[in-house]
Structures are given as C-alpha cells and as structure tokens.
PDB file of C-alpha atoms and ligand atoms in Angstrom:
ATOM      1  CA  UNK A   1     -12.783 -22.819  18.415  1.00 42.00           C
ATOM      2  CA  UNK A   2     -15.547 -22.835  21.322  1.00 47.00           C
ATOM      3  CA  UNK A   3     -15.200 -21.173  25.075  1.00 46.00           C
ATOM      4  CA  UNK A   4     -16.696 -22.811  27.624  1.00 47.00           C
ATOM      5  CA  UNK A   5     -18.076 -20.913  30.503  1.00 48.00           C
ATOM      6  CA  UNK A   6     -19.484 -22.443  34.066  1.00 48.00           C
ATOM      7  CA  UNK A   7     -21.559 -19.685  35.446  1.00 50.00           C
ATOM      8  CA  UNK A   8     -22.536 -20.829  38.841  1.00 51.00           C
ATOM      9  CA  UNK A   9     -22.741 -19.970  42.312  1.00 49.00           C
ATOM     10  CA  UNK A  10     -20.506 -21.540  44.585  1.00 52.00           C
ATOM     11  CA  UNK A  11     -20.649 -20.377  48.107  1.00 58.00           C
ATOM     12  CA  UNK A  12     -17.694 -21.079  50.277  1.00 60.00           C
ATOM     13  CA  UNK A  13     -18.137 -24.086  51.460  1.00 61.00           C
ATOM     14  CA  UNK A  14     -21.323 -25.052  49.873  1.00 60.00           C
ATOM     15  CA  UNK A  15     -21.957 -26.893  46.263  1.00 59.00           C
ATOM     16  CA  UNK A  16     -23.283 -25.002  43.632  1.00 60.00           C
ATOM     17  CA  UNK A  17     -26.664 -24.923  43.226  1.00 63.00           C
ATOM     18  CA  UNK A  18     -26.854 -24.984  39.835  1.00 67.00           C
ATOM     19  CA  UNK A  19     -24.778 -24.439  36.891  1.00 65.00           C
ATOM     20  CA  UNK A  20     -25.323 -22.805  33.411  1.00 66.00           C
ATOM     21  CA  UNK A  21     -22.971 -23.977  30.470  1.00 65.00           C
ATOM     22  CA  UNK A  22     -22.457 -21.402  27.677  1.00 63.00           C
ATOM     23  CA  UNK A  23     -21.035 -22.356  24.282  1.00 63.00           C
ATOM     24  CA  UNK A  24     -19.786 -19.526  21.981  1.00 64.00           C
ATOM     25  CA  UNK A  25     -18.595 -20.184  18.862  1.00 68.00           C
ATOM     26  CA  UNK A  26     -15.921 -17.077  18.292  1.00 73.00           C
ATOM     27  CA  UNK A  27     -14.754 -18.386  14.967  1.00 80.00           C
ATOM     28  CA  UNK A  28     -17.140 -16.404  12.994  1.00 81.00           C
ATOM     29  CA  UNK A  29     -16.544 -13.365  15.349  1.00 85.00           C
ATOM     30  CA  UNK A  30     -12.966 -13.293  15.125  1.00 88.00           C
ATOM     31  CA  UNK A  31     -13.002 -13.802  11.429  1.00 84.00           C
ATOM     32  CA  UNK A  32     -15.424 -10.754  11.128  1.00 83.00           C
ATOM     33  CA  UNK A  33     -13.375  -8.826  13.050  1.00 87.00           C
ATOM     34  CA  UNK A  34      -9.927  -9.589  10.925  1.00 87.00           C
ATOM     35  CA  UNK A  35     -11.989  -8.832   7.987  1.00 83.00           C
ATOM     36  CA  UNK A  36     -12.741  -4.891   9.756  1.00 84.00           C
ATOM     37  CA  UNK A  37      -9.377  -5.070  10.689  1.00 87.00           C
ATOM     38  CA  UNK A  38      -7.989  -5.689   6.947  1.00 87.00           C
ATOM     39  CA  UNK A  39     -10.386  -3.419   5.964  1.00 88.00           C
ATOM     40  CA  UNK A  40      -9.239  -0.053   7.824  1.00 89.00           C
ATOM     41  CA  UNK A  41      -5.545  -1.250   7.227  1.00 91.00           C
ATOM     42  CA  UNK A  42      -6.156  -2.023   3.086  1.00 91.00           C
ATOM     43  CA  UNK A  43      -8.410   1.114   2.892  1.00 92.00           C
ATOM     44  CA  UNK A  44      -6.069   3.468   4.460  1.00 94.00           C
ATOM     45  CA  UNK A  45      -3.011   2.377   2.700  1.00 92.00           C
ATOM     46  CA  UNK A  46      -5.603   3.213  -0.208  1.00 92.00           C
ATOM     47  CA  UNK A  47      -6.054   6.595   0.443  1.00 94.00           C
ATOM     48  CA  UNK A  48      -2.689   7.440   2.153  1.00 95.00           C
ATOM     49  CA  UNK A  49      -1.004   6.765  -1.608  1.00 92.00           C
ATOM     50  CA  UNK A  50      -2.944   9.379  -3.668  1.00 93.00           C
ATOM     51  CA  UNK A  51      -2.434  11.628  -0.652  1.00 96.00           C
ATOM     52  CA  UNK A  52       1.449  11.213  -0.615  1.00 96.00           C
ATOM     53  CA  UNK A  53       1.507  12.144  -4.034  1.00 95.00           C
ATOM     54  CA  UNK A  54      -0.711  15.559  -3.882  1.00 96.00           C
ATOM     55  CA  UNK A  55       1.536  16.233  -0.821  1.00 97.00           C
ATOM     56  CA  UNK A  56       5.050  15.759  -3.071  1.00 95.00           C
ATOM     57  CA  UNK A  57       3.708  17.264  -5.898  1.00 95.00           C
ATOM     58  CA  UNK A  58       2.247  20.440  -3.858  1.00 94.00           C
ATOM     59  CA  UNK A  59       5.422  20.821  -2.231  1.00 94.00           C
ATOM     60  CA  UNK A  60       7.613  20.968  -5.036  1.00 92.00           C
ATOM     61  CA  UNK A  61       5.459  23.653  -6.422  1.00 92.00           C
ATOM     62  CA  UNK A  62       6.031  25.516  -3.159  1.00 91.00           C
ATOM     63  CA  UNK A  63       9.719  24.751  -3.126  1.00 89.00           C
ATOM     64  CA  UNK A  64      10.494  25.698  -6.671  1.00 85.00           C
ATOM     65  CA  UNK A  65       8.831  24.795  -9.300  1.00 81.00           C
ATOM     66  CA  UNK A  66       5.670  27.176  -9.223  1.00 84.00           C
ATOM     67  CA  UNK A  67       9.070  29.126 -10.814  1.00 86.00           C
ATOM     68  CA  UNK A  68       8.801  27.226 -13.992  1.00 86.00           C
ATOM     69  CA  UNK A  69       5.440  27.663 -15.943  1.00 85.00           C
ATOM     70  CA  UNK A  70       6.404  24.550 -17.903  1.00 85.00           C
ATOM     71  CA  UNK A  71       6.213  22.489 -14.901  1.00 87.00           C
ATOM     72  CA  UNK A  72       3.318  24.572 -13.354  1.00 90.00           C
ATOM     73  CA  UNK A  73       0.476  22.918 -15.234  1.00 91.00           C
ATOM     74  CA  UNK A  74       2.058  19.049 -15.338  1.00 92.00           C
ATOM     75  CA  UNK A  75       2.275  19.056 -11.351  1.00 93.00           C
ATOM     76  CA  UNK A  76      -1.194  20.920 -10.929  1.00 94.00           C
ATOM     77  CA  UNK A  77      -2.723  18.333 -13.649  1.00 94.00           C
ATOM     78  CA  UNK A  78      -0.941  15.301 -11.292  1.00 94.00           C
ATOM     79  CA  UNK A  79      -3.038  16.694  -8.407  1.00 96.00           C
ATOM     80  CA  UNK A  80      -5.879  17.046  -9.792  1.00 96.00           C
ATOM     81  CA  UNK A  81      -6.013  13.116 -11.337  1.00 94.00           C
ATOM     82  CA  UNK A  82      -4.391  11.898  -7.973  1.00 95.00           C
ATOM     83  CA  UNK A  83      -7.263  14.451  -5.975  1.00 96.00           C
ATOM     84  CA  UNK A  84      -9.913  12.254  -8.421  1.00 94.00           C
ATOM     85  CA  UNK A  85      -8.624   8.800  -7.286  1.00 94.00           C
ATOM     86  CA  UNK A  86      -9.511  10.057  -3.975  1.00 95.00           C
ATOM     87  CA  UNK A  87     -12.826  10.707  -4.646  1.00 95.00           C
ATOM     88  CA  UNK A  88     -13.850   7.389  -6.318  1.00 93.00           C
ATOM     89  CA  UNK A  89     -11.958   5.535  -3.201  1.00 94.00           C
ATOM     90  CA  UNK A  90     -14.190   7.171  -0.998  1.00 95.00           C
ATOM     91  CA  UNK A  91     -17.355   6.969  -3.297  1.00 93.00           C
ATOM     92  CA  UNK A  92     -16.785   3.166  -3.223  1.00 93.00           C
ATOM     93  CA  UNK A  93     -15.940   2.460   0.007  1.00 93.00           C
ATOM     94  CA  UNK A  94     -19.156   4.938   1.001  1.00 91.00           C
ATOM     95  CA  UNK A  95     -21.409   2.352  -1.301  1.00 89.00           C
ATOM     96  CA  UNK A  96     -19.999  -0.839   0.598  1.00 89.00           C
ATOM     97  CA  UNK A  97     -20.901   0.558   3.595  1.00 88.00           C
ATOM     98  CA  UNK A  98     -23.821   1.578   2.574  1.00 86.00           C
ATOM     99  CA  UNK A  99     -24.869  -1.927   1.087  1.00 87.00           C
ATOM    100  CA  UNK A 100     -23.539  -3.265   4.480  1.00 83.00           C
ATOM    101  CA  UNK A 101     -25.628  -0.799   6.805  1.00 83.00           C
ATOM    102  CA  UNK A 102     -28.833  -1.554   4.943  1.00 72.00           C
ATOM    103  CA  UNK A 103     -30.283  -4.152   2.440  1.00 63.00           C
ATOM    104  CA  UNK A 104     -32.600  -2.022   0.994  1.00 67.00           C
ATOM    105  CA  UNK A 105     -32.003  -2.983  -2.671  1.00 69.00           C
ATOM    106  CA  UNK A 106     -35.024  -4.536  -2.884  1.00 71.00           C
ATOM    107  CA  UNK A 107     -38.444  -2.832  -4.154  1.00 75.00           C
ATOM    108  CA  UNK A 108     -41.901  -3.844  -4.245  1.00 73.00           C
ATOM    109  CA  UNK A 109     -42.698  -3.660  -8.338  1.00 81.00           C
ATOM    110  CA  UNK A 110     -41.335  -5.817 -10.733  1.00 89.00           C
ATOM    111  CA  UNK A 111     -38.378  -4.149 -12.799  1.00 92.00           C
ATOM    112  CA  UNK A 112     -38.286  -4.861 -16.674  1.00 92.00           C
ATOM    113  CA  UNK A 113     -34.142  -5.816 -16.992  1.00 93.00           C
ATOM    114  CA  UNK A 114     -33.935  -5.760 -20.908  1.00 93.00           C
ATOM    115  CA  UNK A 115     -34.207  -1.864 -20.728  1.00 92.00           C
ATOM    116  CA  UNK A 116     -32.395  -1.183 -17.309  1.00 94.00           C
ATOM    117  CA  UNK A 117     -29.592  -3.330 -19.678  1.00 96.00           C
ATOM    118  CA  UNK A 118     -29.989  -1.461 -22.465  1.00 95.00           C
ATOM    119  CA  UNK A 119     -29.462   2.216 -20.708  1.00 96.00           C
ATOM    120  CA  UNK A 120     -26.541   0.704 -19.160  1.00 96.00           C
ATOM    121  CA  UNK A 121     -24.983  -0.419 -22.174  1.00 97.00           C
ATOM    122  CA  UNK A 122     -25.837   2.465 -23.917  1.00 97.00           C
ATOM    123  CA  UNK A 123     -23.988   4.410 -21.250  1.00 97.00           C
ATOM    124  CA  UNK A 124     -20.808   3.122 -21.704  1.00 97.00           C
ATOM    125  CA  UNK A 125     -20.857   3.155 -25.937  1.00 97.00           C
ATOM    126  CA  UNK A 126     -18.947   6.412 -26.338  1.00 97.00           C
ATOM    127  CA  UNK A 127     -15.560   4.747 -23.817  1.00 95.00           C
ATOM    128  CA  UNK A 128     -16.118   1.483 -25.460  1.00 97.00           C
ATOM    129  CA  UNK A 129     -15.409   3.258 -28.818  1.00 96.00           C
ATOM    130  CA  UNK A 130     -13.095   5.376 -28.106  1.00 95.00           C
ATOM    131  CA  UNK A 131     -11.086   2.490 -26.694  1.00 94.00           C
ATOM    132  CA  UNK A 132     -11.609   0.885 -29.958  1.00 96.00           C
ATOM    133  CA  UNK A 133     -13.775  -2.324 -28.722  1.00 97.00           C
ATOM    134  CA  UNK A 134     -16.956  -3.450 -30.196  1.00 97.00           C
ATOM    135  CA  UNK A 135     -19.703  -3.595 -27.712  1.00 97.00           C
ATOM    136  CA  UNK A 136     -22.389  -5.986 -28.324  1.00 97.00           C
ATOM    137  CA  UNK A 137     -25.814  -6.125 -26.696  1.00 97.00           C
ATOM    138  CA  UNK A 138     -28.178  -8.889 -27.090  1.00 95.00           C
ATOM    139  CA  UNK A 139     -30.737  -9.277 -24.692  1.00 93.00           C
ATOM    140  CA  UNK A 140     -33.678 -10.877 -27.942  1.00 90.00           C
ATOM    141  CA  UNK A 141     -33.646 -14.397 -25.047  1.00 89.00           C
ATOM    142  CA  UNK A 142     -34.732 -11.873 -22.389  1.00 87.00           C
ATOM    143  CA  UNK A 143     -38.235 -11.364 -23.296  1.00 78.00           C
ATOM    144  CA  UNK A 144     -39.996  -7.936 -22.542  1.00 71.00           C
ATOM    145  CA  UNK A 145     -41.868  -9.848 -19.606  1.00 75.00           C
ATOM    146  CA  UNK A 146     -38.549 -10.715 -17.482  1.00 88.00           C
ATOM    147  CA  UNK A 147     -38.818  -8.906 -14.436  1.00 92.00           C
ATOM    148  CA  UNK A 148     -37.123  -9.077 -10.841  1.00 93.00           C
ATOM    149  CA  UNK A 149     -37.683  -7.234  -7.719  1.00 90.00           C
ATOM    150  CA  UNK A 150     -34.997  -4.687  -7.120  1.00 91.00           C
ATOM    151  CA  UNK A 151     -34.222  -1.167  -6.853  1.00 90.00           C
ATOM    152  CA  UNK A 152     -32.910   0.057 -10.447  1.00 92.00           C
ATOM    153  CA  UNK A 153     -29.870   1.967  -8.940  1.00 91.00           C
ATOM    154  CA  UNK A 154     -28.289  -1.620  -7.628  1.00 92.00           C
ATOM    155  CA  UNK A 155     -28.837  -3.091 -10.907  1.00 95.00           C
ATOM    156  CA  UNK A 156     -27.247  -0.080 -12.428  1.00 95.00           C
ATOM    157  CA  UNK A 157     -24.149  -0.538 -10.086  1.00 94.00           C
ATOM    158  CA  UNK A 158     -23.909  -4.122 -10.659  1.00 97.00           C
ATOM    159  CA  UNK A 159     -23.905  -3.993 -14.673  1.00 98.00           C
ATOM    160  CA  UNK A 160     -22.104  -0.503 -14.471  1.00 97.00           C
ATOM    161  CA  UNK A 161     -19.214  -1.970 -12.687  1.00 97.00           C
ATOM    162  CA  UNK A 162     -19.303  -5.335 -14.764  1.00 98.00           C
ATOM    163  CA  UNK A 163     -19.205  -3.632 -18.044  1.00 98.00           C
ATOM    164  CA  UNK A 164     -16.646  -0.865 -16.716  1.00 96.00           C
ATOM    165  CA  UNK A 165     -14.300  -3.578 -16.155  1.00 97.00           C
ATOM    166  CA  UNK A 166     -15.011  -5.432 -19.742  1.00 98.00           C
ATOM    167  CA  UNK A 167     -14.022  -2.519 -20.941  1.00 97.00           C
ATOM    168  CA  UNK A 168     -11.035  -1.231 -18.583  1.00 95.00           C
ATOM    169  CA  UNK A 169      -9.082  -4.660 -19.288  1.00 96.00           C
ATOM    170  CA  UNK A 170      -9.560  -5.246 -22.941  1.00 97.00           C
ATOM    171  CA  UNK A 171      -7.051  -3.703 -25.281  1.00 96.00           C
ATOM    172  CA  UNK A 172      -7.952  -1.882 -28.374  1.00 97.00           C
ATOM    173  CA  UNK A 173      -9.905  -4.285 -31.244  1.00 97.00           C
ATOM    174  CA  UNK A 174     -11.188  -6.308 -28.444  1.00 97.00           C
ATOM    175  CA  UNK A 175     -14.897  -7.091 -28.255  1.00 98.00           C
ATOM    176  CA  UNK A 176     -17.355  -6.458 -25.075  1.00 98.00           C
ATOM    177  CA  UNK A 177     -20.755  -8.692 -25.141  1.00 98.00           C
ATOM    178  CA  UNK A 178     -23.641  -8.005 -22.605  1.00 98.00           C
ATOM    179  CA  UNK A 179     -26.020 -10.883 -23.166  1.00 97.00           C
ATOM    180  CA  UNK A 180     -29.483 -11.741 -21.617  1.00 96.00           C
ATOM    181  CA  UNK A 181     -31.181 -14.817 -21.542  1.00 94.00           C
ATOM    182  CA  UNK A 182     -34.344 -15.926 -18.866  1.00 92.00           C
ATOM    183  CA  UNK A 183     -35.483 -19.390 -17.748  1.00 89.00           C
ATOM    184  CA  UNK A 184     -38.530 -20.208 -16.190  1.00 87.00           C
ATOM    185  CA  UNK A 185     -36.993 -19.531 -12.690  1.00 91.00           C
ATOM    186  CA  UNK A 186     -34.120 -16.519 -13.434  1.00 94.00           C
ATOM    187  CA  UNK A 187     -32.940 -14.419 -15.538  1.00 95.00           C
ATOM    188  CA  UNK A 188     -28.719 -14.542 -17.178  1.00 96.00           C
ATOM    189  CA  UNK A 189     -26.979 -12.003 -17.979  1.00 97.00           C
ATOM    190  CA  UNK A 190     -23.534 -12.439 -19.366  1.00 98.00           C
ATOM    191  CA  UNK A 191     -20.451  -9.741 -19.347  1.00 98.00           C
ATOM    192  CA  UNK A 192     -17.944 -11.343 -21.464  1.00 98.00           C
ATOM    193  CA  UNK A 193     -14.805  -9.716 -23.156  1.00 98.00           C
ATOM    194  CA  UNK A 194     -12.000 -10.447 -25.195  1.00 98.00           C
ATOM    195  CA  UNK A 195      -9.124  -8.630 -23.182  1.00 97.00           C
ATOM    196  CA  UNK A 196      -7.058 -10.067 -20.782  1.00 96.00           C
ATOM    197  CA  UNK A 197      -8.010 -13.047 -18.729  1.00 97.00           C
ATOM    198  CA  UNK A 198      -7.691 -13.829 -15.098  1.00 97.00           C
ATOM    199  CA  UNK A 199      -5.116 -16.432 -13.866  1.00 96.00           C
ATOM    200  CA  UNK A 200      -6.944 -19.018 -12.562  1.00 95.00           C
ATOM    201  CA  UNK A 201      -5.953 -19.132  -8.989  1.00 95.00           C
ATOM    202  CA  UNK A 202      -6.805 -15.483  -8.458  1.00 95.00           C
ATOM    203  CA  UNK A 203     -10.425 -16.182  -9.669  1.00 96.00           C
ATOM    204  CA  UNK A 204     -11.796 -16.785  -6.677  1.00 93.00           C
ATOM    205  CA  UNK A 205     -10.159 -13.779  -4.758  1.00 95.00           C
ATOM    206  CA  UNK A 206     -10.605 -10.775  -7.298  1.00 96.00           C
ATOM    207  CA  UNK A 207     -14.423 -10.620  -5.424  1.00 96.00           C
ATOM    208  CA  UNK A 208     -12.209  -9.627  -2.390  1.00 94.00           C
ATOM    209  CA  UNK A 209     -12.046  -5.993  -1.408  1.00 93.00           C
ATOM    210  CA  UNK A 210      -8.712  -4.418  -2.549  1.00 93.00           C
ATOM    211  CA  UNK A 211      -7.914  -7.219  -4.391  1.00 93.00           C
ATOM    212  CA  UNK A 212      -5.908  -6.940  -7.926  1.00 93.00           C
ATOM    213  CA  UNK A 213      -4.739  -9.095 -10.206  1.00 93.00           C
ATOM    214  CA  UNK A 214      -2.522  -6.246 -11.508  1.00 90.00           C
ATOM    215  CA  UNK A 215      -2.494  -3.446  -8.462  1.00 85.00           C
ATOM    216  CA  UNK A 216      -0.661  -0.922 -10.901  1.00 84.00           C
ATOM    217  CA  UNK A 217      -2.491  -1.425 -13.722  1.00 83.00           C
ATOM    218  CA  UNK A 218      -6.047  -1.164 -12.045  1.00 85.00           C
ATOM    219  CA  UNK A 219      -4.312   1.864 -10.623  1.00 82.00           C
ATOM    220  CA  UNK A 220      -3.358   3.955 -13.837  1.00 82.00           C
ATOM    221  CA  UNK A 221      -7.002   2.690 -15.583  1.00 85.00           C
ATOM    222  CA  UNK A 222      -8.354   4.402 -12.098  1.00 83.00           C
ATOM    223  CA  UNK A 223      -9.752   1.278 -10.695  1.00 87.00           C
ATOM    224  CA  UNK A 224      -9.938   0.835  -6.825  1.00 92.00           C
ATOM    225  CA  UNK A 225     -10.490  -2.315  -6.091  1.00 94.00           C
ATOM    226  CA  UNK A 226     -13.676  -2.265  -4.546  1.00 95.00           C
ATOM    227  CA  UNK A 227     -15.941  -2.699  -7.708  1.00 96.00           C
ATOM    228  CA  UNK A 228     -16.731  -6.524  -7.934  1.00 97.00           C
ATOM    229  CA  UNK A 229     -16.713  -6.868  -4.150  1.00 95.00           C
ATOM    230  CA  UNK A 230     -19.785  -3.832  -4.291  1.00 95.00           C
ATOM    231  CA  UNK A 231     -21.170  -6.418  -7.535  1.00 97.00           C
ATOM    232  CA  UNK A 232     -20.915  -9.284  -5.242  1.00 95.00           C
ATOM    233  CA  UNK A 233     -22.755  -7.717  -2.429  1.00 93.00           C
ATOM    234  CA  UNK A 234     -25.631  -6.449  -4.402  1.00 94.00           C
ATOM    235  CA  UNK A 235     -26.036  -9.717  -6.565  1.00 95.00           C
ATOM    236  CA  UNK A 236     -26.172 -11.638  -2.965  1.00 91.00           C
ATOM    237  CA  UNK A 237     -28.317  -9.318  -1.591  1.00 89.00           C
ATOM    238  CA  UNK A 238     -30.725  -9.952  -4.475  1.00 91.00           C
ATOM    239  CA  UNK A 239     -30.666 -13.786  -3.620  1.00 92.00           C
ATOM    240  CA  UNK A 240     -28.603 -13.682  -6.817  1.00 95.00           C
ATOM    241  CA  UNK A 241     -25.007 -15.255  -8.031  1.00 97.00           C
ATOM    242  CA  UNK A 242     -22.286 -14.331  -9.856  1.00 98.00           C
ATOM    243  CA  UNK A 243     -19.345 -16.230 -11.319  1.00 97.00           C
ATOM    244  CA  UNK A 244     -16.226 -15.669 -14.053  1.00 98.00           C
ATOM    245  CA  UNK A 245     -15.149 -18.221 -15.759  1.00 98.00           C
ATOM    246  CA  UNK A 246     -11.738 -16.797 -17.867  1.00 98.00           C
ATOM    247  CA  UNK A 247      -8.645 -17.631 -19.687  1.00 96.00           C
ATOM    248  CA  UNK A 248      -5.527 -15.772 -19.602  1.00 95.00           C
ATOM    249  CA  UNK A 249      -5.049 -14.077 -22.474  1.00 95.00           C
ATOM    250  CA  UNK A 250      -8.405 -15.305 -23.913  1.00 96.00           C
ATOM    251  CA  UNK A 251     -10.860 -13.206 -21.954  1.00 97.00           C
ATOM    252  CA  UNK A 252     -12.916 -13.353 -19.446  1.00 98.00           C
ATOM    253  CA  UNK A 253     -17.356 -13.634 -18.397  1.00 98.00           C
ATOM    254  CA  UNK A 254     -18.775 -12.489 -15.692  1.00 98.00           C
ATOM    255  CA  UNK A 255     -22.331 -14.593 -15.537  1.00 98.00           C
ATOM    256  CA  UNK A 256     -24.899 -12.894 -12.865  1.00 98.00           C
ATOM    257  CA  UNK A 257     -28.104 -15.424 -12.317  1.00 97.00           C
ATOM    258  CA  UNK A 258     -31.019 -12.875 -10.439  1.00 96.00           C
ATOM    259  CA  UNK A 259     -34.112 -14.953  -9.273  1.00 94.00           C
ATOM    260  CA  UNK A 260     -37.225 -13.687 -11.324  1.00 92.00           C
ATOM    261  CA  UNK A 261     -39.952 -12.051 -10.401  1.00 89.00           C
ATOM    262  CA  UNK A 262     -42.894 -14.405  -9.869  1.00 76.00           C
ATOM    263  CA  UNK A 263     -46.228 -13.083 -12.007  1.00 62.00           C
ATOM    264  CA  UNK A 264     -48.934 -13.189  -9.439  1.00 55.00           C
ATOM    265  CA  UNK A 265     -50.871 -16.384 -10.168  1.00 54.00           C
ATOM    266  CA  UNK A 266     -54.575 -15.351 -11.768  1.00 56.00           C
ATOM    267  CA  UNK A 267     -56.341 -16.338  -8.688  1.00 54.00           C
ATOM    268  CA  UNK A 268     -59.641 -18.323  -9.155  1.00 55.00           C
ATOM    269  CA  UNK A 269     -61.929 -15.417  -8.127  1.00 52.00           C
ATOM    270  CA  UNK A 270     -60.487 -12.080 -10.094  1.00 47.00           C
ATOM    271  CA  UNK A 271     -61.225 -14.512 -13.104  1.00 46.00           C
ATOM    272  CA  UNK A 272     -64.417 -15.393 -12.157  1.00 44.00           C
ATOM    273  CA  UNK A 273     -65.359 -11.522 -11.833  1.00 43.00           C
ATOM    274  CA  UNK A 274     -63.557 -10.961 -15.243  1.00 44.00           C
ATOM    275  CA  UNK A 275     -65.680 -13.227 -17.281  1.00 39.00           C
TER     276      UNK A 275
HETATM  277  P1  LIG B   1     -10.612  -2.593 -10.001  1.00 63.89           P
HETATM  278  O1  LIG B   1     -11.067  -1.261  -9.544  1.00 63.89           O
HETATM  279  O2  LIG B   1      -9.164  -2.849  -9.726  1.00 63.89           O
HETATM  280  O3  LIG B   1     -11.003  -2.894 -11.409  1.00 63.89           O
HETATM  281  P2  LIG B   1     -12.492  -4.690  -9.213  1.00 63.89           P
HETATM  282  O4  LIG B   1     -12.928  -5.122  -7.856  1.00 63.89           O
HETATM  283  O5  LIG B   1     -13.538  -4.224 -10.146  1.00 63.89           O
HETATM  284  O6  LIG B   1     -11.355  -3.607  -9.005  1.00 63.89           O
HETATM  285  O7  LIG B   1     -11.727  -5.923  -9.878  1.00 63.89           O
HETATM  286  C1  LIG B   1     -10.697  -6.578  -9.153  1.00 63.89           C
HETATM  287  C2  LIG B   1      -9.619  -7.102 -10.090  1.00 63.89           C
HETATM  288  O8  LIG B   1     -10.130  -8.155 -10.893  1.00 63.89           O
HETATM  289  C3  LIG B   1      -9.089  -6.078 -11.080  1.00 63.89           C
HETATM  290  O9  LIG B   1      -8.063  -5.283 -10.524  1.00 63.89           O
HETATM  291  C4  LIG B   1      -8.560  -6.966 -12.202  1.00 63.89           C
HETATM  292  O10 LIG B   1      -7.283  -7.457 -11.864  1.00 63.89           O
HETATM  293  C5  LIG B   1      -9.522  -8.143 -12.177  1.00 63.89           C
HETATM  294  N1  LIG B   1     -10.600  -8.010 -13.187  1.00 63.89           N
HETATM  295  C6  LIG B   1     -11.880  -7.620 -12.992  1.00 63.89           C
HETATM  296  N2  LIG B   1     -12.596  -7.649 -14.124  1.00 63.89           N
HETATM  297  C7  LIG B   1     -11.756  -8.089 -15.089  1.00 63.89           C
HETATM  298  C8  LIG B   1     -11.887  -8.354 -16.496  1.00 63.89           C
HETATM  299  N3  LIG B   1     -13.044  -8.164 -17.147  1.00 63.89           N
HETATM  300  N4  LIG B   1     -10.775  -8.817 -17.152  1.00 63.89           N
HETATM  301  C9  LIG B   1      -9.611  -9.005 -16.523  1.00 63.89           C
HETATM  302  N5  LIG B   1      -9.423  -8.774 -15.198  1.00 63.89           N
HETATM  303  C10 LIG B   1     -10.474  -8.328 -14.492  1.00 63.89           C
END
C-alpha cells in the first residue's frame, strides 16, 4: 500500500502556491516491523520456557525436596541443562544481531575452504561417532587453489551449524557427507545426511527464525531454532546461496554455492618486469 501526502501551503483564501506529492511505500516498513515484532514475542516465549522450569524446579527444592538427597541431584542436574539452553538462546540470538548490526564477514585475503572444511569436520568426528553415524568428507573436486573472501569465523558458523544439524537429526547407523566441489565461478559444498527428512512444505520456512519442524524434538537435542536462519544470513551476506532439497524419511542436503575468489589477473607489466 502507498500514502499519499499534499504538502502545500494554502493560505486562507489564497491558492496554493505550490504543491509537493510524497509517495511512501510502507509495505516493506510494516513488514520489517512485524518481523521485530515476531521476533521479541518468539524470542521471549524462548527464554521464558527454560526459565519456568529453573523456577519450578528451584522451588520444589526450597519447598521440600532439598529433604530428599535422591531427588537433590536430579532437580539440580534439570537446572543446570535447562540454565544451558539459556545460554545457547542468548548466544544465538547475540550472533543474529550481530550479523544484522554489521556485515563485516568479509576480509580482504583469499581463504583456502578445503582446510577451513576439514577443521570443521574434524570438529564434530568424536559426536558423529558417538551417535553412531559415519561422517564422510570429500572435498578431492575442491582443489587446494579454491579460495573466497570471508572471515574464517562465518564460514566456521555456517558449516558448524550445517553439520550440527546432519548430525542432530540422523538416528544411529545413519551417514553424514560434507562434500566440496568448485567451478570456474564458485565453489559447492554439500551437507547431506541420511536421517530424517523435511516435509516438503516446511522447506521453505525452516530458514525462518524459531522455526521447527519438530519444536520438541529440536528442544531435547538442544536446538534453538535460530541456527539455519544465522546460516542463511551469513551465506547471503557472502553474496552466497543456500538450498535443501530432502525427502522424508530419506534425508536431507543442505547445498551452499559461495562466489570464488577471483585470482588477480597477471597484469601485462608485473610480467614484463618478471621476464
Ligand atoms: P534447531 O536449533 O531447531 O536445529 P535450525 O534453525 O538449525 O534450528 O533448524 C530449523 C529446523 O529445521 C529444525 O528444528 C529441524 O526441524 C529442521 N532441520 C534442520 N536441519 C535438518 C536436517 N539436517 N534434517 C532434518 N531436519 C532438519
């Protein structure tokens, strides 16, 4: 929808003598503003949930059960897990604001992605195993040479998150690929898994903030919600894409396309000096 304001100056009596038409178009601006407004409701219903819980738990211990040693260490355990939750919330919705206040992901030397992969991957090898998956890395179509221009710590959080999820929603047995391939203009890198698909009408809105397929299940494997909406911010900020294609039941991959670094053309004179 537009406004329409006359700004003009119409003494009594006299006809304008001029007048200045203003279009705004508040569409955008309203929409923006729902979206903050969604925001601080979703985010505090968030945080209000752990919070009840340390509250009930805390005062049953006052009202009787600090009594029962049994009891004791199962309702001081709840706390502490529930008092965790509330420190990833914030750590995550501290990132997307961060990402939102600045853009500075970007840095001025190329960065090699096979090995910013590989420490990623590596990372997450001891979960992946003790969940009983098989993690693959392949990155042998990524030659050494494929660079882009980014900071390391938002490709960290990008592949972190990608492969944390892989992981989180694929049941023991499953397999976890992180696979690397570069064309001429950008580099691919897949996250597939085995585990357990994504309906396809929710594909499009798991990049939301909050959104879950499954809210209790993201809840108990300590997700909050947040994680591919931070992945979709820092890929776009990178001039970047990222897409999941997925079958329920079947698996799911998470393909993230990163423009590549351009090598400085060998200009005509440095060559000349050279030879
Ligand atoms: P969460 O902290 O809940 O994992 P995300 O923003 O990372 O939040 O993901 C949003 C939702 O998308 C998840 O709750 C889950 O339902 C779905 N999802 C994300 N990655 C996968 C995956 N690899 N397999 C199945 N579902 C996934």
């Amino acid at each position: 929808s537009r406004i329409l304001a006359v700004r003009g100056s119409p003494l009594p009596g006299k006809p304008p003598a001029g007048a200045v038409l203003v279009f705004h178009d508040v569409t955008d601006l309203r929409r923006l503003e729902r979206m903050r407004q969604d925001f601080v409701a979703n985010a505090s219903h968030e945080l209000k949930t752990p919070l009840a819980s340390i509250k009930a738990y805390a005062e049953t211990l006052l009202d009787w059960a600090l009594e029962d040693p049994a009891v004791n260490r199962r309702f001081v355990e709840r706390i502490d897990e529930q008092a965790d939750r509330l420190d990833s919330l914030i750590h995550d919705m501290l990132s997307l604001a961060r990402l939102e206040a600045n853009q500075d992901v970007f840095r001025h030397d190329p960065l090699g992605l096979a090995a910013v992969l590989g420490r990623c991957v590596e990372a997450h090898r001891d979960r992946a195993e003790s969940g009983d998956l098989t993690l693959e890395f392949d990155v042998d179509a990524l030659d050494a040479g494929a660079t882009i221009l980014a900071d390391e710590e938002a490709v960290r959080q990008i592949f972190d998150n990608l492969i944390d999820n892989a992981i989180k929603y694929t049941p023991p047995g499953g397999r976890v690929g992180v696979v690397g391939s570069a064309s001429a203009a950008e580099i691919v890198v897949a996250v597939s898994d085995t585990g357990l698909g994504i309906p396809r009408e929710e594909q499009a809105r798991i990049f939301e903030r909050f959104y879950r397929v499954d809210k209790a299940r993201s809840r108990e494997l300590g997700g909050t919600g947040l994680g591919l909406a931070i992945v979709k911010h820092l890929v776009s900020s990178l001039q970047g894409r990222v897409e999941v294609t997925s079958r329920l039941g079947a698996g799911s991959t998470f393909t993230v396309r990163l423009p590549r670094a351009q090598a400085p053309a060998p200009s005509p004179t440095s060559t000349a000096a050279e030879a």
